[in-house]
PDB file of C-alpha atoms and ligand atoms in Angstrom:
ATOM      1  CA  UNK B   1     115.041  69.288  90.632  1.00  0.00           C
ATOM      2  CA  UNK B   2     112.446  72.488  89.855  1.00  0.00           C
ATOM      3  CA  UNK B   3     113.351  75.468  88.298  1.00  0.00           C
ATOM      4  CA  UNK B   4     112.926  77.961  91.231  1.00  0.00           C
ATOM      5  CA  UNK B   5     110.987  80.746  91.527  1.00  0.00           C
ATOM      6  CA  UNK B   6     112.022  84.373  90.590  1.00  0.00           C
ATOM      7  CA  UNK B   7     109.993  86.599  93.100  1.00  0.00           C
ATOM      8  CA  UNK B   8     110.331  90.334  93.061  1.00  0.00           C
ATOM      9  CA  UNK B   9     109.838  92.333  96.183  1.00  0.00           C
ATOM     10  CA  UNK B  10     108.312  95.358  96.061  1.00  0.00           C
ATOM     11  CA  UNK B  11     109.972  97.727  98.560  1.00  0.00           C
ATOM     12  CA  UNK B  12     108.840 100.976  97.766  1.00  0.00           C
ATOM     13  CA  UNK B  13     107.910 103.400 100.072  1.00  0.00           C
ATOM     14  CA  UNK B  14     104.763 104.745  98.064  1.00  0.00           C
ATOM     15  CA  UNK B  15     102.114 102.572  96.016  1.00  0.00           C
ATOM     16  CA  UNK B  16     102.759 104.694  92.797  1.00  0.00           C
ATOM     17  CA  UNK B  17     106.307 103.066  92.387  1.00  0.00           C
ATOM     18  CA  UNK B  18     105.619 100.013  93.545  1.00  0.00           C
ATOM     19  CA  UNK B  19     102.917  99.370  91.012  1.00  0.00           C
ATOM     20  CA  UNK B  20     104.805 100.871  88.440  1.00  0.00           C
ATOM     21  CA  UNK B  21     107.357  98.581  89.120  1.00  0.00           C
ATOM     22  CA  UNK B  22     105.386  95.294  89.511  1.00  0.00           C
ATOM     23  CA  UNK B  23     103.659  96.155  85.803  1.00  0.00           C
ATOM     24  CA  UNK B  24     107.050  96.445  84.158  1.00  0.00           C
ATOM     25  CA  UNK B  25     108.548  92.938  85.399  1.00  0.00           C
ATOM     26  CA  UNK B  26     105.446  91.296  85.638  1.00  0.00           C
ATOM     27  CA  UNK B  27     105.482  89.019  82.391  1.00  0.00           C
ATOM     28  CA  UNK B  28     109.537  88.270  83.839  1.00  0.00           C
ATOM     29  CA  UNK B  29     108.650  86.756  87.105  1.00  0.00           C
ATOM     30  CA  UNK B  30     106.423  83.862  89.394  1.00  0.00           C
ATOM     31  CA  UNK B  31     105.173  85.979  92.299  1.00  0.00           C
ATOM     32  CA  UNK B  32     104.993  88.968  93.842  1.00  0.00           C
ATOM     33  CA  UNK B  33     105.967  90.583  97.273  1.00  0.00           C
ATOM     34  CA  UNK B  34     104.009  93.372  98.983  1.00  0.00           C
ATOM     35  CA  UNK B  35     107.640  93.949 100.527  1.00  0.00           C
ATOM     36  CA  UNK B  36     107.622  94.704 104.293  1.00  0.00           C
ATOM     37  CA  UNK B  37     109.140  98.522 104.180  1.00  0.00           C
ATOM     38  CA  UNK B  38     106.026  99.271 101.114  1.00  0.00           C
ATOM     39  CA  UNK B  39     103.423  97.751 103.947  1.00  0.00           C
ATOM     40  CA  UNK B  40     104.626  99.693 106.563  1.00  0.00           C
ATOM     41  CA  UNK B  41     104.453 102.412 104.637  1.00  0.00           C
ATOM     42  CA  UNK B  42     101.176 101.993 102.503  1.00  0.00           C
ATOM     43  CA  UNK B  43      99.168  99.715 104.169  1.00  0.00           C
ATOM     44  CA  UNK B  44      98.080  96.597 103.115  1.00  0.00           C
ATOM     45  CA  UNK B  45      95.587  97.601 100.852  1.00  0.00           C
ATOM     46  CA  UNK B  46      98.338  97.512  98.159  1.00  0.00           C
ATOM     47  CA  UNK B  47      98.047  94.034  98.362  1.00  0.00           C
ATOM     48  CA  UNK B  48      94.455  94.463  97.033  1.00  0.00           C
ATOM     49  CA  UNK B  49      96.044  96.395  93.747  1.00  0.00           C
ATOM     50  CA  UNK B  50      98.808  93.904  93.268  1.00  0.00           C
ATOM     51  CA  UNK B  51      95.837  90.940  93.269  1.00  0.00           C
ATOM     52  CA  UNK B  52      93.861  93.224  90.437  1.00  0.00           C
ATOM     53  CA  UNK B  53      96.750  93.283  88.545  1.00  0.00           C
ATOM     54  CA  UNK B  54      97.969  89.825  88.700  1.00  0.00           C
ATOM     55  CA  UNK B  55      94.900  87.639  89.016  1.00  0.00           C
ATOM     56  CA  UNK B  56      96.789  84.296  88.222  1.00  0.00           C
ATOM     57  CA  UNK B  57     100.446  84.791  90.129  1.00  0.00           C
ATOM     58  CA  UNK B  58     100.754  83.756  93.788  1.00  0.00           C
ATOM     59  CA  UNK B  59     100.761  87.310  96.117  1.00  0.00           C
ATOM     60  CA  UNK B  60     103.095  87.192  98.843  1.00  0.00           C
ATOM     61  CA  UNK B  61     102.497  90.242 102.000  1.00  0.00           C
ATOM     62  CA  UNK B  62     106.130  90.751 103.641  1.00  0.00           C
ATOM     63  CA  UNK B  63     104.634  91.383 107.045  1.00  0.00           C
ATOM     64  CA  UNK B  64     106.801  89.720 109.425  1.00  0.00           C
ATOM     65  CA  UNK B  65     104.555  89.240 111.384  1.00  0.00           C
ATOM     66  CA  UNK B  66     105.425  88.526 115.142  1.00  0.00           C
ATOM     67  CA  UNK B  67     102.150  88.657 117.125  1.00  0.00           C
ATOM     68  CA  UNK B  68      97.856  88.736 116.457  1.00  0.00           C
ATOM     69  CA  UNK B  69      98.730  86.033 113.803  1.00  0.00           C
ATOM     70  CA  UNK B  70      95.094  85.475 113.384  1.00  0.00           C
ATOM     71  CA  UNK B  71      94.183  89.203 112.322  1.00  0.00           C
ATOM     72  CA  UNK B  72      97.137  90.262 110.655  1.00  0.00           C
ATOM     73  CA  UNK B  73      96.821  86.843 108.436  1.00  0.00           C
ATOM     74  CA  UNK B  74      92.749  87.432 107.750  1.00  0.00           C
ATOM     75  CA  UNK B  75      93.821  90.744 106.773  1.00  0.00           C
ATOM     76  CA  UNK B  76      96.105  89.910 104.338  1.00  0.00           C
ATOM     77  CA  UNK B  77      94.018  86.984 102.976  1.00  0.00           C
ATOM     78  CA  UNK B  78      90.647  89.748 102.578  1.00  0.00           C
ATOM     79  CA  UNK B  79      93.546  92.205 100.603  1.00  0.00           C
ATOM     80  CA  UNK B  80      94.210  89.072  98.003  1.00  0.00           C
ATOM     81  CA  UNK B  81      97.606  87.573  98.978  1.00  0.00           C
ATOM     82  CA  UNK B  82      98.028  84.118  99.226  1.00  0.00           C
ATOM     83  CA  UNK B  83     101.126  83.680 101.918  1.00  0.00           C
ATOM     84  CA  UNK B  84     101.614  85.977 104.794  1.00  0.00           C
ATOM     85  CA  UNK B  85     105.676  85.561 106.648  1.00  0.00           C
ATOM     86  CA  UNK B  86     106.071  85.017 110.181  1.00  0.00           C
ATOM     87  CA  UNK B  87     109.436  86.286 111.532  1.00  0.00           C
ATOM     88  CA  UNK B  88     111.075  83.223 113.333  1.00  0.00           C
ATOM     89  CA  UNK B  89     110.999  84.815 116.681  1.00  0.00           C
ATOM     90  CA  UNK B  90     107.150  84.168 116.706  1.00  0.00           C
ATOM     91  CA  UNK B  91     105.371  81.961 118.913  1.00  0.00           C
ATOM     92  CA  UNK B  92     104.216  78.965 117.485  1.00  0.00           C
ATOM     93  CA  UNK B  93     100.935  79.716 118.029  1.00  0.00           C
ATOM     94  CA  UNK B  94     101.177  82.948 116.351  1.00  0.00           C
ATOM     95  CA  UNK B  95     102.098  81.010 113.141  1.00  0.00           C
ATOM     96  CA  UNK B  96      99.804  78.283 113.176  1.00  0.00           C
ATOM     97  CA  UNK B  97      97.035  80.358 114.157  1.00  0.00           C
ATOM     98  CA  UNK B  98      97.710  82.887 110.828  1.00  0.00           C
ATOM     99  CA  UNK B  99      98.183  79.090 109.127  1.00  0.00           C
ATOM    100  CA  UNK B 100      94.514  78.805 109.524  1.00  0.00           C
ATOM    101  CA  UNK B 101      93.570  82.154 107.398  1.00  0.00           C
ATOM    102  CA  UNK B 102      95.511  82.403 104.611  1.00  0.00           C
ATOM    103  CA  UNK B 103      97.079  79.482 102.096  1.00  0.00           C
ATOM    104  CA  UNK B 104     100.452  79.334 103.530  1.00  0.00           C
ATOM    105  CA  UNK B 105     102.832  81.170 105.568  1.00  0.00           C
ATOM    106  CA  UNK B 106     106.827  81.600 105.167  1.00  0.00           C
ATOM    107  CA  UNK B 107     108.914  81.724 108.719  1.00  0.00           C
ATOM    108  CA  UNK B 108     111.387  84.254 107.797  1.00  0.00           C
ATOM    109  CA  UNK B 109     115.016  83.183 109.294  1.00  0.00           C
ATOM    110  CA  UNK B 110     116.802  86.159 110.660  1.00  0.00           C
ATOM    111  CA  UNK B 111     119.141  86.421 113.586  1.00  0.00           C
ATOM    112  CA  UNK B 112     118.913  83.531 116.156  1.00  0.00           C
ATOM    113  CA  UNK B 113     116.733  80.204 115.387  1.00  0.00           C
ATOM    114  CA  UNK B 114     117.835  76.535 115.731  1.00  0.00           C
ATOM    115  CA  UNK B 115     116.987  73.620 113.974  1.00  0.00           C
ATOM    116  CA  UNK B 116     115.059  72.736 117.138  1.00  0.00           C
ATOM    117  CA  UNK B 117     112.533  75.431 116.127  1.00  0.00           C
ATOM    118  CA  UNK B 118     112.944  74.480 112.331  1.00  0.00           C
ATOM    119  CA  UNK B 119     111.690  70.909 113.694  1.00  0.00           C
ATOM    120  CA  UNK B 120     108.647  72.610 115.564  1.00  0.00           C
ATOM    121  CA  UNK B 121     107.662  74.901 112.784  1.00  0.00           C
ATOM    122  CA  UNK B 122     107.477  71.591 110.476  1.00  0.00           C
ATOM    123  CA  UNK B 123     105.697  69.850 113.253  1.00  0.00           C
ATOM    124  CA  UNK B 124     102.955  72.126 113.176  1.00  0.00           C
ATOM    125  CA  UNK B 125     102.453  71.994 109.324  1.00  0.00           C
ATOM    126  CA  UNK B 126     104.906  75.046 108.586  1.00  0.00           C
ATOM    127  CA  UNK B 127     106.705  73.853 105.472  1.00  0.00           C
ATOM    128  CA  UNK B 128     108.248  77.225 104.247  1.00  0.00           C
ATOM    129  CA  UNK B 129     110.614  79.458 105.328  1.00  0.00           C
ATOM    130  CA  UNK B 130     112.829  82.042 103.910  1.00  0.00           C
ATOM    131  CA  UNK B 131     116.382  81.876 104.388  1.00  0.00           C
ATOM    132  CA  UNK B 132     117.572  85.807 104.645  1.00  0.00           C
ATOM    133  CA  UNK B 133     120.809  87.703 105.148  1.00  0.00           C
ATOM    134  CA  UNK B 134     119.595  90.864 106.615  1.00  0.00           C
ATOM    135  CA  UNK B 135     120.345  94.086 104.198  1.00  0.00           C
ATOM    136  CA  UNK B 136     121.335  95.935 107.359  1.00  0.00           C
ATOM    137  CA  UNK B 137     124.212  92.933 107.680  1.00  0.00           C
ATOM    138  CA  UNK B 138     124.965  93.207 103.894  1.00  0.00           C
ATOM    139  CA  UNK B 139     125.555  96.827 104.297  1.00  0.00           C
ATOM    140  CA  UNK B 140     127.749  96.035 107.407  1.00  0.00           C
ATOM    141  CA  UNK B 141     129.435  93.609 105.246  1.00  0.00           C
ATOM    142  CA  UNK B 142     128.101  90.203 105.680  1.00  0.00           C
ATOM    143  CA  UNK B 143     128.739  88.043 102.696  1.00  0.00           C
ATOM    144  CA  UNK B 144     126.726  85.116 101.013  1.00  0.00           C
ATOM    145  CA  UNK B 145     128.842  82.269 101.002  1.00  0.00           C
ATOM    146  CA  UNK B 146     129.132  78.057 102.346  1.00  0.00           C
ATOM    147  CA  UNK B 147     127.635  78.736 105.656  1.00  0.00           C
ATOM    148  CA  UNK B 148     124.843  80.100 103.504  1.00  0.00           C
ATOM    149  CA  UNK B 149     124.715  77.072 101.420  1.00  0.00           C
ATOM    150  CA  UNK B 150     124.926  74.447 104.058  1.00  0.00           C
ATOM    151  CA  UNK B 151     122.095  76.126 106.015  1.00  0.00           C
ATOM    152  CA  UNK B 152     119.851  76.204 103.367  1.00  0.00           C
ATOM    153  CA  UNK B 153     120.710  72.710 102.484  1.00  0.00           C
ATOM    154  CA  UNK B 154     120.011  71.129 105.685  1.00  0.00           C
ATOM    155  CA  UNK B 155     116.949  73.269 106.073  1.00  0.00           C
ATOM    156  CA  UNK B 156     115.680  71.472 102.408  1.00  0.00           C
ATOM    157  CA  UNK B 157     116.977  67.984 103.837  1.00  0.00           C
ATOM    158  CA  UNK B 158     114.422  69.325 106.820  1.00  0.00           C
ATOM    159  CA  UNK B 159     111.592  68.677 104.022  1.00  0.00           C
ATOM    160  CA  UNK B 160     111.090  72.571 103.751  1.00  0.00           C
ATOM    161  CA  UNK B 161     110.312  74.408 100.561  1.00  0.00           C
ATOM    162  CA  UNK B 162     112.855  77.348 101.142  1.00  0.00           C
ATOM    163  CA  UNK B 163     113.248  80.781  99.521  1.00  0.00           C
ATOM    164  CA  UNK B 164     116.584  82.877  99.569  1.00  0.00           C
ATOM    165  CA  UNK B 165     116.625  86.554  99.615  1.00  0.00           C
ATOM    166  CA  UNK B 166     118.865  89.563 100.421  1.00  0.00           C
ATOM    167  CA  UNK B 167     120.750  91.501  98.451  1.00  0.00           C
ATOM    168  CA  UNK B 168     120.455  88.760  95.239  1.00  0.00           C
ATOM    169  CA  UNK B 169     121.973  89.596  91.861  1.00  0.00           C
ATOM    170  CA  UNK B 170     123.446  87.255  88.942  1.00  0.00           C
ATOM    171  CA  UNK B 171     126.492  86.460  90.974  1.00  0.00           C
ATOM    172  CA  UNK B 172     124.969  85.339  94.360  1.00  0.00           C
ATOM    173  CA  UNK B 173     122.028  83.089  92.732  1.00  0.00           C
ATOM    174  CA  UNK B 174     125.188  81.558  91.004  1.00  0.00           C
ATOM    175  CA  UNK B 175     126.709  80.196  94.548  1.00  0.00           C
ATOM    176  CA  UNK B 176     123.092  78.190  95.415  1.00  0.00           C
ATOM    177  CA  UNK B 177     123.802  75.933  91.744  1.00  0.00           C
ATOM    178  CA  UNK B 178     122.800  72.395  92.211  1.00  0.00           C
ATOM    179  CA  UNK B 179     120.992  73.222  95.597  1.00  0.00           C
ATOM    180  CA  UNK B 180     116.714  72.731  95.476  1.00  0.00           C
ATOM    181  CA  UNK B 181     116.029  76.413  96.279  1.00  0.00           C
ATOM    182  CA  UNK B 182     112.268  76.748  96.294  1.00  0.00           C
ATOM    183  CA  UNK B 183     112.143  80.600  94.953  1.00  0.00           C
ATOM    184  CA  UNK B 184     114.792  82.922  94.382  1.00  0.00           C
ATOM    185  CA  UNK B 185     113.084  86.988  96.249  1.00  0.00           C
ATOM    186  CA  UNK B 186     115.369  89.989  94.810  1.00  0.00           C
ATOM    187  CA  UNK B 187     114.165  93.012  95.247  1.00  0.00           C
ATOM    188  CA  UNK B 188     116.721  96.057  94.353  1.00  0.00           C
ATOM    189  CA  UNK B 189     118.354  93.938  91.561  1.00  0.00           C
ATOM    190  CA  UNK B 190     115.462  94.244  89.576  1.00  0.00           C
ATOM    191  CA  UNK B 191     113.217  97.090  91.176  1.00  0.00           C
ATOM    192  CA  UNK B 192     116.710  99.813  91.063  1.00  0.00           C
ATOM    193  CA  UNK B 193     118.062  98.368  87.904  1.00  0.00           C
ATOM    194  CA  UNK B 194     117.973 100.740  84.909  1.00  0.00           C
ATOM    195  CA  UNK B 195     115.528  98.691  82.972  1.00  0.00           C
ATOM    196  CA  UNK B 196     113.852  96.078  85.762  1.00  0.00           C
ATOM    197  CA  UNK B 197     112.465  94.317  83.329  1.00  0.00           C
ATOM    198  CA  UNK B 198     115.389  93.590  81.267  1.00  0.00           C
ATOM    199  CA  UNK B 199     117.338  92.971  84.953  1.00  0.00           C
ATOM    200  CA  UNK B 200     114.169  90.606  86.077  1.00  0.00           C
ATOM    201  CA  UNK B 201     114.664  88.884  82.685  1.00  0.00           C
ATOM    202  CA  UNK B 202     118.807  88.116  83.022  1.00  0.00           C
ATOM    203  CA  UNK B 203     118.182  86.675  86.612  1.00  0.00           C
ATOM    204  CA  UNK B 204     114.960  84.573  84.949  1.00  0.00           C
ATOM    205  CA  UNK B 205     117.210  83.553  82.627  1.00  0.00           C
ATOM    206  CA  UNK B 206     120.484  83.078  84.711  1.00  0.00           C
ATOM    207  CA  UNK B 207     118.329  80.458  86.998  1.00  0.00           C
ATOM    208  CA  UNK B 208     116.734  78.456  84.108  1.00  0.00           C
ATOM    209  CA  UNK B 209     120.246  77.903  82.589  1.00  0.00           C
ATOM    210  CA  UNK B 210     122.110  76.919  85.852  1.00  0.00           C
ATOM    211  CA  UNK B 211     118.422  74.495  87.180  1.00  0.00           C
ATOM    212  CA  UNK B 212     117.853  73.025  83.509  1.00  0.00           C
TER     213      UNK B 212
HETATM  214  C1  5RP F   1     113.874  93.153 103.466  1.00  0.00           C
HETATM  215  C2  5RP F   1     113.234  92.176 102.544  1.00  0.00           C
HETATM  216  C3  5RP F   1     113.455  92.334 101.089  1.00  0.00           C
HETATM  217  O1  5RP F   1     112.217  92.415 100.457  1.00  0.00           O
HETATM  218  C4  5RP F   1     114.241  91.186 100.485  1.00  0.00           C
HETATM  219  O2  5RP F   1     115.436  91.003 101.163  1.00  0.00           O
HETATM  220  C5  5RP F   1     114.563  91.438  99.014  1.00  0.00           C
HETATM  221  O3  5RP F   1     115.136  92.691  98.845  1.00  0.00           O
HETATM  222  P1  5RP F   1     116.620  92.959  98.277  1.00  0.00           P
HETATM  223  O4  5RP F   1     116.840  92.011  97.137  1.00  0.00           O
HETATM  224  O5  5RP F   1     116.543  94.390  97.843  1.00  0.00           O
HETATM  225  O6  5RP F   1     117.579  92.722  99.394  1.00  0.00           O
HETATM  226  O7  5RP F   1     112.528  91.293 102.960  1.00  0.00           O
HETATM  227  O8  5RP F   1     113.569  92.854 104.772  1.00  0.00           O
END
Protein backbone atom coordinates (compact mmCIF):
# COMPACT_ATOMS: atom_id res chain seq x y z
CA UNK A 1 0.00 0.00 0.00
CA UNK A 2 1.34 3.87 -0.88
CA UNK A 3 2.08 6.32 1.48
CA UNK A 4 -0.74 8.89 0.75
CA UNK A 5 -0.58 12.17 -0.13
CA UNK A 6 -0.54 15.20 2.30
CA UNK A 7 -2.32 18.05 0.28
CA UNK A 8 -2.84 21.44 1.80
CA UNK A 9 -5.74 23.57 0.77
CA UNK A 10 -5.40 26.93 0.49
CA UNK A 11 -8.59 28.65 1.68
CA UNK A 12 -7.81 32.07 2.08
CA UNK A 13 -9.84 34.72 1.15
CA UNK A 14 -6.95 37.01 -0.32
CA UNK A 15 -3.81 35.82 -2.48
CA UNK A 16 -1.35 37.51 0.05
CA UNK A 17 -2.15 34.76 2.73
CA UNK A 18 -2.59 32.16 0.69
CA UNK A 19 0.84 32.41 -0.83
CA UNK A 20 2.30 33.11 2.31
CA UNK A 21 0.96 30.11 3.48
CA UNK A 22 1.74 27.70 0.57
CA UNK A 23 5.70 29.01 0.85
CA UNK A 24 5.87 28.08 4.51
CA UNK A 25 4.56 24.30 4.16
CA UNK A 26 5.72 23.83 0.88
CA UNK A 27 8.95 21.60 1.47
CA UNK A 28 6.15 19.54 4.13
CA UNK A 29 3.67 18.51 1.57
CA UNK A 30 2.76 16.61 -2.19
CA UNK A 31 0.33 19.10 -3.73
CA UNK A 32 -1.36 22.00 -3.54
CA UNK A 33 -5.06 23.28 -3.55
CA UNK A 34 -6.20 26.61 -5.01
CA UNK A 35 -9.07 25.95 -2.32
CA UNK A 36 -12.60 26.76 -3.60
CA UNK A 37 -13.52 29.82 -1.02
CA UNK A 38 -9.60 31.51 -2.22
CA UNK A 39 -11.03 31.05 -6.08
CA UNK A 40 -14.11 32.52 -5.46
CA UNK A 41 -12.59 35.09 -3.96
CA UNK A 42 -9.33 35.76 -6.06
CA UNK A 43 -9.83 34.35 -9.18
CA UNK A 44 -8.09 31.77 -10.70
CA UNK A 45 -5.17 33.51 -11.61
CA UNK A 46 -3.75 32.42 -8.21
CA UNK A 47 -3.42 29.25 -9.66
CA UNK A 48 -0.88 30.85 -12.08
CA UNK A 49 1.30 32.04 -8.78
CA UNK A 50 0.97 28.74 -7.02
CA UNK A 51 2.45 26.98 -10.53
CA UNK A 52 5.54 29.73 -10.35
CA UNK A 53 6.16 28.75 -7.10
CA UNK A 54 5.95 25.08 -7.24
CA UNK A 55 7.08 24.09 -10.70
CA UNK A 56 7.47 20.28 -9.85
CA UNK A 57 4.27 19.54 -7.31
CA UNK A 58 0.91 18.56 -8.84
CA UNK A 59 -1.63 21.95 -8.61
CA UNK A 60 -5.01 21.11 -7.74
CA UNK A 61 -8.02 24.26 -8.52
CA UNK A 62 -10.98 23.54 -5.90
CA UNK A 63 -13.60 24.73 -8.33
CA UNK A 64 -16.42 22.48 -7.96
CA UNK A 65 -17.30 22.85 -10.83
CA UNK A 66 -21.00 21.98 -11.81
CA UNK A 67 -21.57 23.27 -15.37
CA UNK A 68 -19.33 24.80 -18.76
CA UNK A 69 -16.92 21.89 -17.83
CA UNK A 70 -15.08 22.60 -20.96
CA UNK A 71 -14.18 26.39 -20.11
CA UNK A 72 -13.91 26.33 -16.57
CA UNK A 73 -11.36 23.17 -17.06
CA UNK A 74 -9.24 25.10 -20.09
CA UNK A 75 -9.14 27.82 -17.71
CA UNK A 76 -7.68 26.20 -15.05
CA UNK A 77 -5.30 24.13 -17.24
CA UNK A 78 -3.96 27.87 -19.08
CA UNK A 79 -3.54 29.13 -15.01
CA UNK A 80 -1.05 25.90 -14.42
CA UNK A 81 -3.08 23.35 -12.38
CA UNK A 82 -3.07 19.97 -13.23
CA UNK A 83 -6.67 18.56 -11.79
CA UNK A 84 -9.76 20.63 -11.77
CA UNK A 85 -12.96 18.89 -9.16
CA UNK A 86 -16.29 18.34 -10.41
CA UNK A 87 -18.96 18.41 -7.65
CA UNK A 88 -20.89 15.02 -7.95
CA UNK A 89 -24.11 16.62 -8.84
CA UNK A 90 -22.59 17.33 -12.36
CA UNK A 91 -23.68 15.93 -15.48
CA UNK A 92 -21.58 13.47 -16.87
CA UNK A 93 -20.91 15.31 -19.66
CA UNK A 94 -19.84 18.22 -17.74
CA UNK A 95 -17.02 16.01 -16.30
CA UNK A 96 -15.86 14.23 -19.16
CA UNK A 97 -15.94 17.15 -21.26
CA UNK A 98 -13.44 19.21 -18.53
CA UNK A 99 -11.62 15.44 -18.67
CA UNK A 100 -10.55 16.44 -22.07
CA UNK A 101 -8.63 19.86 -20.95
CA UNK A 102 -6.84 19.35 -18.09
CA UNK A 103 -4.80 16.01 -16.69
CA UNK A 104 -7.39 14.75 -14.42
CA UNK A 105 -10.38 15.72 -12.59
CA UNK A 106 -11.59 14.74 -8.87
CA UNK A 107 -15.66 14.23 -8.45
CA UNK A 108 -16.05 15.74 -5.14
CA UNK A 109 -18.69 13.53 -2.97
CA UNK A 110 -20.97 15.75 -1.02
CA UNK A 111 -24.58 15.27 -0.10
CA UNK A 112 -26.52 12.70 -2.26
CA UNK A 113 -24.59 10.30 -4.90
CA UNK A 114 -24.91 6.48 -5.27
CA UNK A 115 -22.64 3.99 -6.24
CA UNK A 116 -24.70 3.90 -9.44
CA UNK A 117 -23.11 7.27 -10.34
CA UNK A 118 -19.68 6.14 -8.78
CA UNK A 119 -20.04 3.25 -11.55
CA UNK A 120 -20.79 5.94 -14.36
CA UNK A 121 -18.12 8.36 -13.35
CA UNK A 122 -15.56 5.25 -13.66
CA UNK A 123 -17.22 4.30 -16.86
CA UNK A 124 -16.36 7.37 -18.45
CA UNK A 125 -12.62 7.32 -17.38
CA UNK A 126 -13.24 9.33 -14.00
CA UNK A 127 -10.94 7.51 -11.60
CA UNK A 128 -10.79 10.12 -8.69
CA UNK A 129 -12.94 11.44 -6.37
CA UNK A 130 -12.79 13.07 -3.07
CA UNK A 131 -14.57 11.71 -0.27
CA UNK A 132 -15.71 15.00 1.92
CA UNK A 133 -17.63 15.69 5.11
CA UNK A 134 -18.87 19.11 4.51
CA UNK A 135 -17.32 21.82 7.16
CA UNK A 136 -20.81 23.30 7.34
CA UNK A 137 -21.86 19.50 8.71
CA UNK A 138 -18.71 19.40 10.96
CA UNK A 139 -19.72 22.61 12.47
CA UNK A 140 -23.32 21.20 12.86
CA UNK A 141 -21.70 18.29 14.38
CA UNK A 142 -21.20 15.55 11.97
CA UNK A 143 -18.46 13.23 13.00
CA UNK A 144 -15.81 11.13 11.00
CA UNK A 145 -16.28 7.73 11.90
CA UNK A 146 -17.14 3.71 10.25
CA UNK A 147 -19.68 4.94 7.87
CA UNK A 148 -16.80 7.13 6.77
CA UNK A 149 -14.49 4.27 6.51
CA UNK A 150 -16.68 1.80 4.79
CA UNK A 151 -17.59 4.40 2.13
CA UNK A 152 -14.31 5.17 1.28
CA UNK A 153 -13.43 1.57 1.24
CA UNK A 154 -15.91 0.41 -1.15
CA UNK A 155 -15.34 3.48 -3.24
CA UNK A 156 -11.29 2.13 -3.44
CA UNK A 157 -12.70 -1.55 -4.03
CA UNK A 158 -14.60 0.65 -6.98
CA UNK A 159 -10.88 0.94 -8.50
CA UNK A 160 -10.89 4.77 -7.56
CA UNK A 161 -7.88 6.68 -6.36
CA UNK A 162 -9.72 8.58 -3.46
CA UNK A 163 -8.78 11.63 -1.37
CA UNK A 164 -10.34 12.46 2.15
CA UNK A 165 -10.82 15.90 3.36
CA UNK A 166 -12.77 17.98 5.93
CA UNK A 167 -11.91 19.11 8.96
CA UNK A 168 -8.53 16.55 9.10
CA UNK A 169 -6.12 16.73 12.02
CA UNK A 170 -3.73 13.96 13.70
CA UNK A 171 -6.67 12.22 15.24
CA UNK A 172 -9.06 11.77 12.22
CA UNK A 173 -6.19 10.62 9.62
CA UNK A 174 -5.64 8.06 12.53
CA UNK A 175 -9.31 6.35 11.98
CA UNK A 176 -8.49 5.73 7.88
CA UNK A 177 -5.14 3.27 9.22
CA UNK A 178 -4.78 0.30 7.03
CA UNK A 179 -7.28 1.78 4.40
CA UNK A 180 -5.48 2.78 0.62
CA UNK A 181 -6.37 6.50 0.90
CA UNK A 182 -4.99 8.10 -2.23
CA UNK A 183 -4.15 11.73 -0.55
CA UNK A 184 -4.91 12.99 2.70
CA UNK A 185 -6.43 17.44 1.80
CA UNK A 186 -6.33 19.44 5.31
CA UNK A 187 -6.62 22.70 5.08
CA UNK A 188 -7.13 24.66 8.61
CA UNK A 189 -4.95 22.04 10.44
CA UNK A 190 -2.06 23.27 8.85
CA UNK A 191 -3.00 26.75 7.21
CA UNK A 192 -4.54 28.11 11.13
CA UNK A 193 -2.00 26.21 13.08
CA UNK A 194 0.51 28.39 14.97
CA UNK A 195 3.46 27.26 12.98
CA UNK A 196 1.84 25.45 9.59
CA UNK A 197 4.80 24.21 8.80
CA UNK A 198 5.66 22.47 11.89
CA UNK A 199 1.60 21.32 11.90
CA UNK A 200 2.06 20.21 7.96
CA UNK A 201 5.18 18.33 9.18
CA UNK A 202 3.37 16.20 12.36
CA UNK A 203 0.48 15.16 9.92
CA UNK A 204 3.48 14.24 7.14
CA UNK A 205 4.87 12.45 9.67
CA UNK A 206 1.76 10.94 11.49
CA UNK A 207 0.79 9.27 7.88
CA UNK A 208 4.28 7.87 7.02
CA UNK A 209 4.39 6.11 10.46
CA UNK A 210 0.80 4.63 10.44
CA UNK A 211 1.27 3.65 5.96
CA UNK A 212 5.02 2.37 6.46
C1 LIG B 1 -14.06 23.14 1.60
C2 LIG B 1 -12.86 22.42 1.10
C3 LIG B 1 -11.63 22.45 1.92
O1 LIG B 1 -10.58 22.94 1.14
C4 LIG B 1 -11.24 21.09 2.46
O2 LIG B 1 -12.30 20.53 3.16
C5 LIG B 1 -10.05 21.18 3.41
O3 LIG B 1 -10.25 22.16 4.37
P1 LIG B 1 -10.33 21.89 5.96
O4 LIG B 1 -9.26 20.89 6.30
O5 LIG B 1 -10.07 23.24 6.53
O6 LIG B 1 -11.70 21.36 6.26
O7 LIG B 1 -12.87 21.84 0.04
O8 LIG B 1 -15.11 23.00 0.72
Amino acid sequence: MAIPNLQVALDHSNTAEAVAAAVSVGNEIDIVEAGTVLMLEVGSEVVQILRKLFPDKPIVADTKCADAGTTIARNCKNQGADIMTCICAAEVATMTSAAKEIDHIQVELYGDWTYEQAQEWLDNGIEQVVYHQSRDALLAGVTWGEKDLEKVQKLIDMGFKVSVTGGLNLETIELFKGVDVYTFIAGRAITEAENPAAAAKELKDKIKELWA
